[in-house]
Structures are given as structure tokens and as C-alpha cells.
Amino acid sequence: MLRRTLLTGAATAALARPALAQPATARVLRFVPQSDLTVLDPVFTTAYVTRFHAMMIYDQLYGLDSKLRPQPQMVEGHVVEQDGLFWRFTLREGLRFHDGEPVRGRDCVASIKRWAQRDALGQALMARVAEMAAPEDRVFTIRLNKRFGPMLETLAKVGPSALFVMPERIASVDANTQIRETIGSGPFRFKADERIVGARVVYERNPDYKPREGGTTDWGAGPKQVFFDRVEWAVMPDPATAAAALQNGEVDWWENPPNDLLPLLRRSRDVMMKRSNPLGTFGTGIFNTLHPPFDKPAVRRAILRAMSQADYMTATAGADPSLWKAGIGVFTPGTPLATEAGLEAITGPRDIERSRRELRDAGYNGETVVVMSPSDQPTLTALGEVGQDLLKRLGMKVDFRVSDWGTLVQRRSSKEPPEKGGWSMFHTTWNGIDGINPGVMTYLRANGQSAWFGWPDVPKLEALRLSWFDAPDLAAQQKIAAEIQQVVFDEAPYLPLGQYFASTAWRKTITEPISEVVSFWGVKRA
């Protein structure tokens, strides 16, 4: 078992270093994100840091509240006709993009179409769309050839990739090509001229933004009221440096301090903390199924039956068992679709020698496995270290490639063989909200070349996933979920690594931020 540790003495010394000078203004919010922002296009990548960026500059048709209910955001209201086959949406008055152009129905249609090219839930919707149109400037319509129950949940999708509205001219760019122009209608504007790669990202308040009237701010729903003129992201890959900056008042909010540093932060009277997401976070090991050896289901299955979720979670979240859970299946624990079907594949006895034999019998021929791991995200670094150690103990040849997260995000899109610049495996995490059902689970898509990174081709899994959309009630959905979990354990398109609970930390000089969706509206100086 590997255990990621930090030198307490060094961290303490860092916490005690003198504060650096900074502009004395109460109108600037300083934030430490999980990593640098390397991809600006929220459709092109599922990286959370890009989603956080997009939530600032774009707006959504519907916002998801803390009870996972979609609430009108850009939309003023909608009507449903023809037994659920025709939907008519009307936009709020006064919505404008940052370039001054009004938001029109055709912008919404183009944005939905582009997003749906790469998103699993969007693809499920478009498979049932007969026509989308914009008969008036503030209206767009969706005509279906088959009813689609989660329509509003789809338009409110917040898990990556989230659905954001862009100008039609930008949304017309093919989804497989990154957009370079960041024009939205959201509460902030991106300051590209102040961007410093690896160090700083800057946003300014959009003075023309009109929040929804009435209601209360709740996750992505309600009025998005902004109380800061600027938000500055300070990129700090070293956790001790970020902790020191928070304690000394150089920054106001740190997205995801490692659990190892939480005891040190608690010693500061000026720092507040809470769990960043009540549904937790879960880890996944992503196989590249296009190339040997992970093109063979039996090879992937042998690794799944050899791994220990406890090893992964202890390395990631620490030895305190209250901060993580093992014995976790496909769906987020505590949510309606969570099931124990087939869990013995995860919880059964582990025997490395047996697993080595299974790996040889499965057809592993000594290929070199390229495992990618980021150096600037401690949680993912820990997962990568446990993963590569497991593969080595199983007798596999491992080429452990460490880079920053942004480089990894770009390389994972390559479908080239590992020896030609591609990859074999990487590890990543997902917010619990992104594992509540097959519709939002990007990594559960198993339709080969159209699937998420790793591109698994498991027809039975894909058929079950699609059948979930037609399930008439919760009991039917739960039956399908149990079957999905069993197929995942049989085919091992990815590794479920367990669940852990992370925290977010902020100074008492600001009010409690909305960490569940990492939003910058609602927070103000205390």
C-alpha cells in the first residue's frame, strides 16, 4: 500500500512565512484552483477546471439546485405539448452576450447541437430530436420523435461537459475543434489579455448581466449576483505554498486542499473549511481499450479483481476512514441507483499471484503500458502512484509518464498507440453528482470511437445505458442499474476506485462560497 505524505515540518514552515504584498482592495476575490486552465472550450474537454471557467463566462438554460432539480435560468418558462413531443422555450428579456449582441433562440439551438456532439446525455437527446428551431428571437423549440423524460435535467446538466449557451457563430464550430473565442452571457468576462500561463487567470464582472429575479441562490440555480469586480485565479501546484497563501491572506479561497493539510489549516483562526461536496468524489482508472494490452476485456478484468479500493483511497484521502469509503460500485453511494450487484468483484479476497496467472492467461504479452499521471494535483498523483505500483506487482512493464494536468488532458485525446505518443491508462476523479445515473455518467458510454477517452466498445453496456432512458419508473431504473454494474465488473471498461470526501477552505473575510459547483456568484466580503 502506498501512502502519500507531506513533510509536516516543511508545511508548517511554509504556513508561517511572511505575507507578500498585494493590492489592498475589497473588490477582488483571489482563488486557488485545482490546476492551471489549459483548455478554454467546455465542450472539448471534461476537465473540471474548464467547467469552473465556463460557469463564470457562460450561462445555462436551466440551473441545478441542491436537491438536483432543474430550475429556469436563462429560460423564462416553457410549455410542453403533443403528449411530450413538442417543447417550446422562451428566454428571459435582456439577455446579452459580452459583445453586446442579444441572446437569441438560434444561439441556444446551435449551442445544444454542438454540445451534444460530444456529450453522452446530449447524444441521447439528439437521437430523439426530429427538429430544433428558433421561430422567434426569444424562442426556441424542440420537436421529438420519441418522448424524452429527462429533458430539463439534460438542459441543466452541470457535470462535465455542462451545457452552456454561446453565440451561434461560435457554436457553429465543429465540436472536435477547440474554440478560441470566449464570448458568453454569464456574470463574468474572461480577461485573455491578463492570462499568464501557469500562474494567473483573470475575470471581471459583467456589468450588463441581469440575474434572475426572485428566489435564492442555490448551487447553479437562482439569482447569480456578483459582489466582486474581479476574480483572480492564482495557480499554485504546491499544496504547502497554497496553504501559506490562504493563511496569510494572499488568497481568499482554496478549492481543494489535500486532506493531509487540513489539521494545519484548522489551527488558523482566520480559515474556515467544509466538505466541498455532500455526495463526495470517486476515483476511476481509465483504460485505453483501443490498443494492447487493455483492448482485451480479460486483461482489464484481471486488474479489476486484483486492485484494492482501500489502497487507492488511503493514498488519496489519508488513513482516517471517515474521509473515504471502499466497496463502492458504479453509482454514487446513497443515491437511488446505488446497488450491491456483483460487488464481490471489488470486495472479494485479493491474491496477487492468482491475478498474475489470470493476466497471463488473458493474453498479456509483455507490452509496455504507458500510465499518465499529473504532477500538479496531489489526489490524482496519489491515484497514479497506486495504479502504476499495482501494474508492476502484477508483472506488467510500466512507463510512468508524469506531467502537469493540462498536458495530460491534451495527450489523453490521442488515439495513437502508446509507443507513438498515445497512452494506456490514466486516473481521474468525478464529483458524486456525476455518478447518479447513466445519463450523466460520461465515462459509462461504451460505444467505441464515440465514447469518452478510452473509447470502450461494449455493446451490452451501451444497450443497457440507453434502455435506462425508457424505464417507466424507479424500480425499472434500479433493475437496469444493477445489470449495468454487473457488466462493468465483467467487462471492466474502467476501474471504480472508491469514494472520498474532500474539503474546501476559505478565509473568514469572505462569506461561505458555493463549493458544490465552484461558483463565484453569491460570495461577498464578510
Steps between C-alpha positions, in 0.01 A plus 500: 500500500632839406438803715546857381653709776607859544780612725313660786798705604548644153132572466490671837795715406328595178187595690701733719680691224433874471210618285587648165379846412178513302261771378282619785155471345185341626364462147733219392443133585815286485455127447735200476364250245581131483730555201586740222243570228635353176182437298244781467232305313252332742371274222843377395603373845342362817772651722333656805725806494363580153145450628564748784638749247197454276249549782640849549480626144206304358148446629273194500145454381412331829694486826523200730417566866625315809213251475609417144194670354528706179385860543452758220812715457525661156156363421199700615271199463398211278192317378466135403251384241410200285536248781855603577625510141510879458682741733493878466749707705491877549813688607509774761504857373822695501748214453810623316835354408818673606536651152165677538298270276168372641465132583264347245326170462731402215800539733339246733430255217858522369642460852292190573602342170872562552496380860307187406768393253728400789276458804336163572180650638483745211541216252212314663283809461596560138419139413137590573493849349304542178562874478635795695405848388499866605174648369550825694799682649412402858360156418641162407312174456586132516282250315557136596424178316495317832440629851806591703435505875814679624464800267545769767770303681685486169477875438617556859794260480780631720736204504763517231430563237238751613265665253580870452358747249741664254440734205387310192811597303721339768272202567510421128864387537530123484507348849826320422673834443577716802345845502740786566254784557335511843184706464217411733207668671596405856579710808875533420716579199828321434805728490714324242744792497588437866541125466841371621540132416582299809444792736185708461150511346291817532129576469310827535139555595261531206317830568225410251408169661144478632453236771170321527248682712371337817603178669822423680841400373527121523786323321450585131145629546354831612634853453869510409590818687863611477660706779857523368635706210774244432576138570863395473602137487847446647643171374698332780593137429682464834248439782722648772533822303124520453441434871740777596336742258158426647610542860690819427212663315664496156200304369141477615395149398678172428296253301640167612763479776632144547366323806857480633501877550159538660633471860749779429232725352270440797758668724436832330222708652457677169426191289169319461448157343222266395453193286493625145231259383247304711498225236876461524746430221584168345803378312525319169782325319455559126625237256581571136308211344617571144846349542661198671496392769180671618312423181440159661212491753662208684815707562296788637293262712812344652615844616158587640499181707853570627457864605416625849273801534630545853853541365389765253290690751754492783764640268260767379306603810710383795474235768188646665221262388239772546647675195450216252306185418598176326265237362354755259338399173403694190246749638546762770434349846184622668326585175201303362691291245782386730501121512696207642466290184826319425693685772694186584721591204613798710470366853619140451841372621803632313777264387780656294642164389159386380452831318839464331391164362167645389684781324722256308203281412314808379762562234735758647815467288738731679393820328621824656215683670516881491336635818445876503496688832484872585761664722285799599193330653593306815185287496553382144872460563420259784258301285759475225769378739277225638392402149849468355617311809213252459584438135867444584412253775290313245809466281418765240759725339407856596614828347386754760459839330465796738397842370280790601124438481454726199749298297332176606158636398633577153684170457205284606316601182760317289391169352852416387667183640684556828839468332406778255397769745179341626429349839374187678346622825438803721306569818247772566222593741136603471264691723228282648237690304658361182432140602131506591361346179609369158387819330763723663784247525730600215746218562225234492446550126617183325443557129858477379639794305215726618558423867701705750879470520595134506233432238361170636280298265259296715169462311316343793598785732400763245164331441427495871602863535261603224219288640517700823348799320186298428460350847144581617576533872771491766470124550570442132790744510650320800474164323690641203757659732570162661549343156729785396717451808532128432612566140754756620650244736501235224641715219699751711484797260646699791598447865272635778747606769279599795355818647665772707395830653703810421481840664514858384651782707445876510585795716248647742528827312259363238164330541468128445549420129284259300755224473276227362516657156798732567313816408604859559159658533338542843832529684587842644725667754388408850 
